[in-house]
Coordinates of C-alpha atoms and ligand atoms in Angstrom, one line a residue:
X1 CA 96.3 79.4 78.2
X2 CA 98.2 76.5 79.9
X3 CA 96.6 73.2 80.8
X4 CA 97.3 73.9 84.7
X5 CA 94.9 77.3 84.4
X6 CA 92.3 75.2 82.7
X7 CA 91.6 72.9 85.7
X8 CA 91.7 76.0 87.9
X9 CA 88.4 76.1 89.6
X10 CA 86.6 79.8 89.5
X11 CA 83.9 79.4 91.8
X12 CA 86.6 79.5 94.6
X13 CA 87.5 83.0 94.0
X14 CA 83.5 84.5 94.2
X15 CA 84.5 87.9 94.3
X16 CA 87.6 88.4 91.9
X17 CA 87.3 91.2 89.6
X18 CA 89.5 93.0 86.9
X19 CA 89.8 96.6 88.8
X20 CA 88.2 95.2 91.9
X21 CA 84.5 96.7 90.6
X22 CA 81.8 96.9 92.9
X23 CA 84.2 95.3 96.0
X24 CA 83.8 96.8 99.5
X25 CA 87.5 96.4 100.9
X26 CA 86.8 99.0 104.0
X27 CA 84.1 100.2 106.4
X28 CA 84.8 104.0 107.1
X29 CA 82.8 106.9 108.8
X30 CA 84.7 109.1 106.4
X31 CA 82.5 109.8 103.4
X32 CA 79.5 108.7 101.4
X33 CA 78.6 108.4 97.8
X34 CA 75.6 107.6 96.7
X35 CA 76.9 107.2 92.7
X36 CA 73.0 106.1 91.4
X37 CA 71.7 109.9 92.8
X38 CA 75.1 112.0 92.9
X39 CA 75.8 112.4 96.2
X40 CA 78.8 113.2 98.5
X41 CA 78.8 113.5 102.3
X42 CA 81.8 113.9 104.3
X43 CA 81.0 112.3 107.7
X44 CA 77.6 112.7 107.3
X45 CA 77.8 116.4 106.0
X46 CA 76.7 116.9 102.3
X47 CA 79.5 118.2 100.2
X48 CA 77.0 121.2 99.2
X49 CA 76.5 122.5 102.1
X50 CA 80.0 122.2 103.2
X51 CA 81.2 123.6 100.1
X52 CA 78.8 126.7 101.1
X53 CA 79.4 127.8 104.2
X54 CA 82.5 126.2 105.5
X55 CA 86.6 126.2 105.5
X56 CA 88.9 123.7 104.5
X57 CA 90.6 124.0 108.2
X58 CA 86.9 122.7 109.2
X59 CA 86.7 119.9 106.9
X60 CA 90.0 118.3 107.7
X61 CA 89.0 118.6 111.7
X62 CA 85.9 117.0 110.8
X63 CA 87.6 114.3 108.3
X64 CA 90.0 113.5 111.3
X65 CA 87.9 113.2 114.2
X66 CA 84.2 112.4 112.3
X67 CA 82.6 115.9 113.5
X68 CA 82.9 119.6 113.1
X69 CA 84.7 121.4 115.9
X70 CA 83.7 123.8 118.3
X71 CA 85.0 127.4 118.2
X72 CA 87.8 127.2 119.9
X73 CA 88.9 123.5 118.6
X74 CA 88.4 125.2 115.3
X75 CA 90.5 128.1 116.5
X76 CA 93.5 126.0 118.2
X77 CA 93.8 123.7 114.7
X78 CA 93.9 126.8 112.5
X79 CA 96.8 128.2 115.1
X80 CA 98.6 125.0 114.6
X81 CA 98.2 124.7 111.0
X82 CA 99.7 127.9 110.8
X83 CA 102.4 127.4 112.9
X84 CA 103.5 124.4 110.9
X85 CA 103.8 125.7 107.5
X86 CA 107.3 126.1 107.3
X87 CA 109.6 123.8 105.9
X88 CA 112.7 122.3 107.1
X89 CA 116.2 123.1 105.5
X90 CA 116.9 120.7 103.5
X91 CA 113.4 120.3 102.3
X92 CA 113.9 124.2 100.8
X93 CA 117.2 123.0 99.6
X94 CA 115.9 119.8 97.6
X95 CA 113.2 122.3 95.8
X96 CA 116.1 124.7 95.3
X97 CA 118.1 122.0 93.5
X98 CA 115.6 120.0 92.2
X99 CA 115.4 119.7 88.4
X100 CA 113.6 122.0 86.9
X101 CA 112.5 119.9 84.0
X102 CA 110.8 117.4 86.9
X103 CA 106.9 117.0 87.2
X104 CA 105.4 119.1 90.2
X105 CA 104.1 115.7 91.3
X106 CA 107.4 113.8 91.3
X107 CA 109.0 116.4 93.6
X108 CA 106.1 116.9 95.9
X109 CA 106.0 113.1 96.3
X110 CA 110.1 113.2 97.1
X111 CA 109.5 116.2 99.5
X112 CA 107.1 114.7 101.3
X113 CA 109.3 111.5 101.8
X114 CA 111.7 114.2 103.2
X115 CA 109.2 115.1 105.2
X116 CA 110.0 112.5 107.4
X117 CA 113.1 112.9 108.3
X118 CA 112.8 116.2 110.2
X119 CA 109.5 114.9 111.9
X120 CA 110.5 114.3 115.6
X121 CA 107.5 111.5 115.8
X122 CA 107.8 110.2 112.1
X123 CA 108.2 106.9 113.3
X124 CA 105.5 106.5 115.7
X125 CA 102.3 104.9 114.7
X126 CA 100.5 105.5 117.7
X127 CA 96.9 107.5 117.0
X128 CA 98.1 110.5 118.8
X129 CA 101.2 111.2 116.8
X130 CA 99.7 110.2 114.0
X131 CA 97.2 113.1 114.2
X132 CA 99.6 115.4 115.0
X133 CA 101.8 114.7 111.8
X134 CA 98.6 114.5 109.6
X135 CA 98.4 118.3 110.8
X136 CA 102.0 118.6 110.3
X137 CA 102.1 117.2 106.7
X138 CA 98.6 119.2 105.8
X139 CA 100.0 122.6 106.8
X140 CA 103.4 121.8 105.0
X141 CA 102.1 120.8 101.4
X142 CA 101.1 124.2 100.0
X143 CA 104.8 125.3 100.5
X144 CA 106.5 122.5 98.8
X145 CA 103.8 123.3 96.0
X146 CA 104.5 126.7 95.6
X147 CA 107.8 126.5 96.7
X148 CA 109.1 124.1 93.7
X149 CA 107.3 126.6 91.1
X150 CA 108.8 129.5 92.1
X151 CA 112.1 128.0 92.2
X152 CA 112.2 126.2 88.6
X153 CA 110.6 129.7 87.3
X154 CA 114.3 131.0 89.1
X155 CA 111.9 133.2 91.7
X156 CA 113.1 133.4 95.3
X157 CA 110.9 130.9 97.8
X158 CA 108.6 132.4 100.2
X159 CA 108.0 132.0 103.6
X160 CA 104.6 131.5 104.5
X161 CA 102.8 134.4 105.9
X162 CA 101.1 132.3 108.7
X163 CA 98.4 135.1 109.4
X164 CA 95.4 133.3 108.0
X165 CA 93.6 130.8 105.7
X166 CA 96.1 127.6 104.0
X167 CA 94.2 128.9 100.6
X168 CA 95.3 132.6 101.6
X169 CA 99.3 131.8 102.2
X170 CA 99.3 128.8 99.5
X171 CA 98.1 131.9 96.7
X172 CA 100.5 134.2 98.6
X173 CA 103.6 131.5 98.5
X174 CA 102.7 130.8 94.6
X175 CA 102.1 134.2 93.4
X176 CA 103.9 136.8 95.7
X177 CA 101.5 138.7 96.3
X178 CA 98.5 138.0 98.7
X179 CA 95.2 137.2 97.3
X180 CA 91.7 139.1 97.3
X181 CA 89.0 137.3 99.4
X182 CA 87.3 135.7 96.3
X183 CA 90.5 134.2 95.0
X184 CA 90.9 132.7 98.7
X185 CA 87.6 131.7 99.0
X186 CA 87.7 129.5 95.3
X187 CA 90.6 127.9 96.6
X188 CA 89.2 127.2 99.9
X189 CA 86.1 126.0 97.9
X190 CA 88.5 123.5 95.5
X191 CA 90.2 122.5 98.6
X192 CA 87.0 121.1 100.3
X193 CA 85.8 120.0 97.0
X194 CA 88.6 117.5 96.8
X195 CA 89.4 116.4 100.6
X196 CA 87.9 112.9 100.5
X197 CA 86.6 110.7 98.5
X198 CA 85.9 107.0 99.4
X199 CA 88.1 104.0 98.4
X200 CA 89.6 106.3 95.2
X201 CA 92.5 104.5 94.3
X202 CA 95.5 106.7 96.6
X203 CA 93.5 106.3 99.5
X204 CA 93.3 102.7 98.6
X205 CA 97.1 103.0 98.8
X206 CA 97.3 104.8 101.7
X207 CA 95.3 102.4 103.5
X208 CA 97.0 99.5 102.5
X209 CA 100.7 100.9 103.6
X210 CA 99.3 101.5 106.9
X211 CA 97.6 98.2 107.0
X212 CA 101.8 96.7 107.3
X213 CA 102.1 99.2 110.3
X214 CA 104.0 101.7 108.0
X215 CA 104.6 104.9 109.2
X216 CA 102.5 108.3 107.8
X217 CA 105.1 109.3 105.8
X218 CA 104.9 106.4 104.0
X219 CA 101.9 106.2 103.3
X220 CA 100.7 109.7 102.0
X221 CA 104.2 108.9 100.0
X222 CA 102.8 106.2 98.5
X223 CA 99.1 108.0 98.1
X224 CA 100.8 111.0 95.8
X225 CA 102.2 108.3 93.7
X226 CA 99.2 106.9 92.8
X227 CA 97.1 109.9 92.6
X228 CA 99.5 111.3 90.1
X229 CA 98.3 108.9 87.6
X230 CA 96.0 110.3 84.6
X231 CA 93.2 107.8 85.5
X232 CA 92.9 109.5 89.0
X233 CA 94.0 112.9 89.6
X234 CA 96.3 113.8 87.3
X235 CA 93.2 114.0 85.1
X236 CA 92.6 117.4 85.4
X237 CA 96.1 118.4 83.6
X238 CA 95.3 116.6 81.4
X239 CA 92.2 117.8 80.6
X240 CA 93.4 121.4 80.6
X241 CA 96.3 120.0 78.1
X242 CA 93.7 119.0 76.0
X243 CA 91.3 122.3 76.0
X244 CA 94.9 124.1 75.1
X245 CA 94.5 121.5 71.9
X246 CA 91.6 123.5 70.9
X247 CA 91.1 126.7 69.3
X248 CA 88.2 129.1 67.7
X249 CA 88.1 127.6 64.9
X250 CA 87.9 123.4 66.2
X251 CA 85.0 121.7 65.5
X252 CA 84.7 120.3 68.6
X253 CA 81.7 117.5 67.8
X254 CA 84.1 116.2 65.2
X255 CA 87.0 116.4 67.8
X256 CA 85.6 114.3 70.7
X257 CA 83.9 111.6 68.1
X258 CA 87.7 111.4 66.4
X259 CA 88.7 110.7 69.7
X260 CA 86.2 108.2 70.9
X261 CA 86.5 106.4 67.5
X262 CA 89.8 106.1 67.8
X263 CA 89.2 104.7 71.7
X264 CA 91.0 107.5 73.1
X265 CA 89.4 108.3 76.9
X266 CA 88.5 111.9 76.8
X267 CA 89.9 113.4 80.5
X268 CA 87.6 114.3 83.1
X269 CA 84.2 112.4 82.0
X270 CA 83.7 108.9 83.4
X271 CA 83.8 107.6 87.0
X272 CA 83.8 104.2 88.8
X273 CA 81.1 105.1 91.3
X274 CA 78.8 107.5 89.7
X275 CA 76.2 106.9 86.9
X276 CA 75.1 110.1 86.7
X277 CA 76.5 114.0 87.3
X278 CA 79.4 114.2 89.5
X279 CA 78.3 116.4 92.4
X280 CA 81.5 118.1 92.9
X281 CA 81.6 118.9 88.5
X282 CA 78.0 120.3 89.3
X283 CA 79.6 122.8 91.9
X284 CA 82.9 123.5 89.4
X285 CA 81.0 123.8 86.5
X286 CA 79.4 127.2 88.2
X287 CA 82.3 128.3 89.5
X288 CA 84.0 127.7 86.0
X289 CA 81.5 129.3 84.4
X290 CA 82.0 132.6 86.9
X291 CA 85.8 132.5 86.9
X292 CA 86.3 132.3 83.2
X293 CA 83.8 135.1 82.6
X294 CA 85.6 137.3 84.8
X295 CA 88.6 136.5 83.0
X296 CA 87.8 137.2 79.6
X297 CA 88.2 133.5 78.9
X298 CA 84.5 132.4 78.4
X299 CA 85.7 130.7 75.5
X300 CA 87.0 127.7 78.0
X301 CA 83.8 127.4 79.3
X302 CA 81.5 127.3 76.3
X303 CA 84.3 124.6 75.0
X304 CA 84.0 122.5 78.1
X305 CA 80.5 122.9 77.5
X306 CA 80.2 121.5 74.0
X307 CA 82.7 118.5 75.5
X308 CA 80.1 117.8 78.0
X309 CA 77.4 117.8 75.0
X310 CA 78.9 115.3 72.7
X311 CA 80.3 113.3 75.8
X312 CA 76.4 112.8 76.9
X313 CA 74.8 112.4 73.4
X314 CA 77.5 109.7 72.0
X315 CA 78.3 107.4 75.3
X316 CA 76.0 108.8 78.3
X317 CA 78.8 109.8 80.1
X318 CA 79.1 113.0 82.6
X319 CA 82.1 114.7 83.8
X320 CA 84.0 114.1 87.0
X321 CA 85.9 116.5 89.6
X322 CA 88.7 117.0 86.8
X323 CA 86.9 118.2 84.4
X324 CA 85.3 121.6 85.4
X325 CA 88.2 122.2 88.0
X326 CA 90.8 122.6 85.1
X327 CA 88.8 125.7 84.0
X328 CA 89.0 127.0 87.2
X329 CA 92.5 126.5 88.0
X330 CA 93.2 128.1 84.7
X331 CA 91.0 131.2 85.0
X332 CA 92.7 131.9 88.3
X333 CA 96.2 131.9 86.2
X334 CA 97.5 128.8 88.0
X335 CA 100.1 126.4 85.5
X336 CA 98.4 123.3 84.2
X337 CA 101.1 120.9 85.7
X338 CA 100.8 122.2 89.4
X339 CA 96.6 121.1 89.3
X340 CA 97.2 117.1 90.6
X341 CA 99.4 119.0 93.1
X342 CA 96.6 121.5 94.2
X343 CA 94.5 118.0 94.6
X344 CA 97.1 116.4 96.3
X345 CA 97.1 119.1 99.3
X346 CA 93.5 118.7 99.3
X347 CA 93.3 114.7 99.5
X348 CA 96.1 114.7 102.3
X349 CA 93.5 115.4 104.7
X350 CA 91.7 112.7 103.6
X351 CA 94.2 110.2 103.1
X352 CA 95.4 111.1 106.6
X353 CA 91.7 111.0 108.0
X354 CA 91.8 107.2 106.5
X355 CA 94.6 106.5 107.7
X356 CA 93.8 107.2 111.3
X357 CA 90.8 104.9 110.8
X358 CA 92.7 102.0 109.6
X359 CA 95.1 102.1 112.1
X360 CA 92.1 102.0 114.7
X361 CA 91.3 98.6 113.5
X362 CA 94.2 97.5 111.3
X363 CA 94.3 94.2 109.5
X364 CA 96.8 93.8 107.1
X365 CA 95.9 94.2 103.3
X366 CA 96.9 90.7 101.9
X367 CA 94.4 89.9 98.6
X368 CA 94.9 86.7 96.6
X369 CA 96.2 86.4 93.1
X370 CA 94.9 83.8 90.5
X371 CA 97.7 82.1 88.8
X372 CA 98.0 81.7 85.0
X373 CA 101.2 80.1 84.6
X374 CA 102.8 77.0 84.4
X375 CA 103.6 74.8 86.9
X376 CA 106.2 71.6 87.5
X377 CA 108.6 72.9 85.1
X378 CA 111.6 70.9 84.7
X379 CA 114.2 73.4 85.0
X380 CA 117.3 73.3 82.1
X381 CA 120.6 75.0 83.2
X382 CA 121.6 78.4 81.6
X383 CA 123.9 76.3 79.0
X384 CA 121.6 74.0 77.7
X385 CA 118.7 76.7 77.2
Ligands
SDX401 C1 89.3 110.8 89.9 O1 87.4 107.0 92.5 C2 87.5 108.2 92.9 O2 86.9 108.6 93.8 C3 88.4 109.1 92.1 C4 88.2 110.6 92.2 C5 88.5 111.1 93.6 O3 87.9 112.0 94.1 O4 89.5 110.5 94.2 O5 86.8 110.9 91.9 C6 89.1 111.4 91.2 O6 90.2 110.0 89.8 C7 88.3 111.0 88.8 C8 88.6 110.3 87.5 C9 89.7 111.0 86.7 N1 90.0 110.2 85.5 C10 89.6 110.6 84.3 O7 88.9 111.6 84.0 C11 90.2 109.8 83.1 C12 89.2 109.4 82.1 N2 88.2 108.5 82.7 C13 88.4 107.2 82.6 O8 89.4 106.6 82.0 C14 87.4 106.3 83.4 O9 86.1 106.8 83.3 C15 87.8 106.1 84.9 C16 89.2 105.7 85.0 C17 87.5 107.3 85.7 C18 86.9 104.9 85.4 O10 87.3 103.8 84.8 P1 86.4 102.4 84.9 O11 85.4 102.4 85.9 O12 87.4 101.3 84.8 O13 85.6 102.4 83.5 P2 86.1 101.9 82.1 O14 87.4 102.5 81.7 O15 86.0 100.4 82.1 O16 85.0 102.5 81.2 C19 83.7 101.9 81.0 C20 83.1 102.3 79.7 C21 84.1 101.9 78.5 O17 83.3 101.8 77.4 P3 82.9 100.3 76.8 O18 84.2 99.6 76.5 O19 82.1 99.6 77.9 O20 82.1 100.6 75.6 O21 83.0 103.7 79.6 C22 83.9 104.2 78.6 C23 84.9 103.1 78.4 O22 85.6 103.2 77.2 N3 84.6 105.4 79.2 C24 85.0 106.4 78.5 C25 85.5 107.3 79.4 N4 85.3 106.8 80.7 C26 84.7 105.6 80.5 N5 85.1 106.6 77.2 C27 85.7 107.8 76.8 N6 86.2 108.7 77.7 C28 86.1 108.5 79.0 N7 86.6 109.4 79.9

């Protein structure tokens, strides 16, 4: 440590933390966790009960305007989200071309860049347009998604069937064939499941692009970036990578303490908010449990179980969102490296939601840094160094 930091005087920066712990950055109406009982609300509405008995199309109206709509709001969003599900030319010809070899992320992040281009109001920050592109980008996501996987599989793209649910035509797109009603309703049930979350680290993005007076674009740009990181949502691949480690014959006690002893994080159990049970991994773990039954794959399940064992017994530690959802994805034969995707056209109604709201009262995001380096230098031209 240089002299200079020595003299640097701490008590002036009260509320500096390593991963900004504990510090409220926002105010929101968005969402709720109470991380000491596990609890979610979205906009007062407890993710249970939402996550029984409504649609995704219902969340993200009551994400964006902080209540549920009325029949025929409800109706006139679900016409417009399917109305805007198709995606411009060159957006079909970038997922075309793309490289195969790419991560689903890293082309969903460059498609919805492209996004903007096409969008008649991309550059307009005012709160109307802005709503209208959040509906916009939510209805376009699924077909990026799918569209991308059919392509580097060397399938033709399909167009969106636009005749009900964003679950129905995102398994349709995907699969080629249209779903069942259960198979839409678990995907409808993942996509509420993962719409909002608080200040999680890509809405923490989002916000703070927007906060400069960037455009939408931009920011959910900027969101999938971060979201795609294995210590936020590209979790769940990476738990599902490691389940596909495992086999009948793994001792799986011996497995996670190798792990933890060698300080690797075991994917999908910890959280920055919750102490206990995640209440989202309570609702996957069911549905996990269900799906891979019907599947003939209770073998994920029971493993996932013994994780969540060990994981409690050795460190207290519970699963989040990532963990149970892998199962899930997987029983419902989706590929491991599309799942951050999945939560990515989940989250977009929520980042958009937050988005809206910081734009209401913007600010810009400017934090302070505390210096550890030198200063006065004497500089020394290239020559003499
Ligand atoms: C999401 O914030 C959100 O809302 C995010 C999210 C959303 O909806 O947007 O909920 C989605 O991102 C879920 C998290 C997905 N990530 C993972 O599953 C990756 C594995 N988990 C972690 O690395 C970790 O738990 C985090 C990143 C989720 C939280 O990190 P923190 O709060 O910085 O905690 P930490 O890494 O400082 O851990 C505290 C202690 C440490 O032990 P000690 O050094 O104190 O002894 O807990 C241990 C850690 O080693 N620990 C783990 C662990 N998670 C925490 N040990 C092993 N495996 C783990 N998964």
């Amino acid at each position: 440590m240089s002299s200079n930091t020595k003299e640097i005087d701490l008590s002036q920066y009260p509320y500096m933390d390593k991963g900004l712990e504990g510090i409220v950055a926002f105010s929101s109406r968005k969402s709720f966790i109470d991380g000491q009982k596990g609890e979610l609300y979205y906009a007062g509405y407890d993710i249970d009960t939402l996550a029984r008995n409504s649609t995704f199309e219902e969340v993200c109206f009551l994400l964006w305007h902080e209540r549920l709509p009325n029949k025929s709001e409800l109706d006139s969003l679900n016409t417009t989200l399917r109305e805007e599900r198709d995606l411009p030319a060159e957006v079909l010809t970038y997922l075309r071309t793309a490289n195969k070899a790419s991560e689903p992320m890293s082309v969903l992040r460059t498609a919805v860049s492209m996004l903007a281009d096409s969008d008649p109001e991309s550059a307009d920050t005012s709160a109307e347009a802005t709503l209208r592109k959040s509906v916009r980008l939510t209805a376009k996501l699924p077909a990026i998604i799918a569209g991308f996987d059919r392509s580097r599989e060397g399938k033709e793209i399909l167009a969106p069937l636009k005749k009900k649910s964003i679950a129905y035509d995102f398994l349709y797109m995907l699969n080629g064939e249209e779903p069942g009603e259960n198979a839409e309703r678990v995907m409808d049930v993942l996509l509420i499941t993962h719409a909002e979350h608080g200040m999680n680290a890509s809405t923490f993005t989002c916000r703070s692009i927007c906060a400069t007076m960037s455009d939408l674009h931009s920011a959910v740009t900027g969101a999938i970036g971060s979201l795609k990181g294995p210590l936020h949502g590209g979790a769940n691949t990476a738990v599902m990578n490691m389940l596909l480690q495992l086999d009948k014959d793994t001792d799986i006690i011996e497995f996670v303490k190798g792990k933890l002893e060698r300080k690797e994080k075991i994917m999908g159990f910890g959280h920055r908010v919750y102490k206990t049970y995640d209440p989202r991994a309570k609702f996957l773990r069911t549905m996990a449990k269900d799906l891979a039954s019907e599947v003939d794959m209770e073998y994920l399940y029971e493993w996932s179980e013994s994780i969540v064992k060990v994981m409690k017994e050795e460190k207290n530690i519970d699963p989040n969102v990532d963990f149970f959802s892998a199962t899930v994805y997987y029983s419902m034969g989706i590929k491991p490296d599309l799942y951050t995707t999945i939560f990515a056209m989940a989250r977009v109604s929520g980042w958009t939601a937050h988005y809206l709201e910081q734009l209401a009262k913007n600010r810009l995001i400017r934090p302070r840094l505390l210096y550890l380096g030198e200063r006065d230098l004497e500089y020394t031209p290239v020559e003499s160094r």
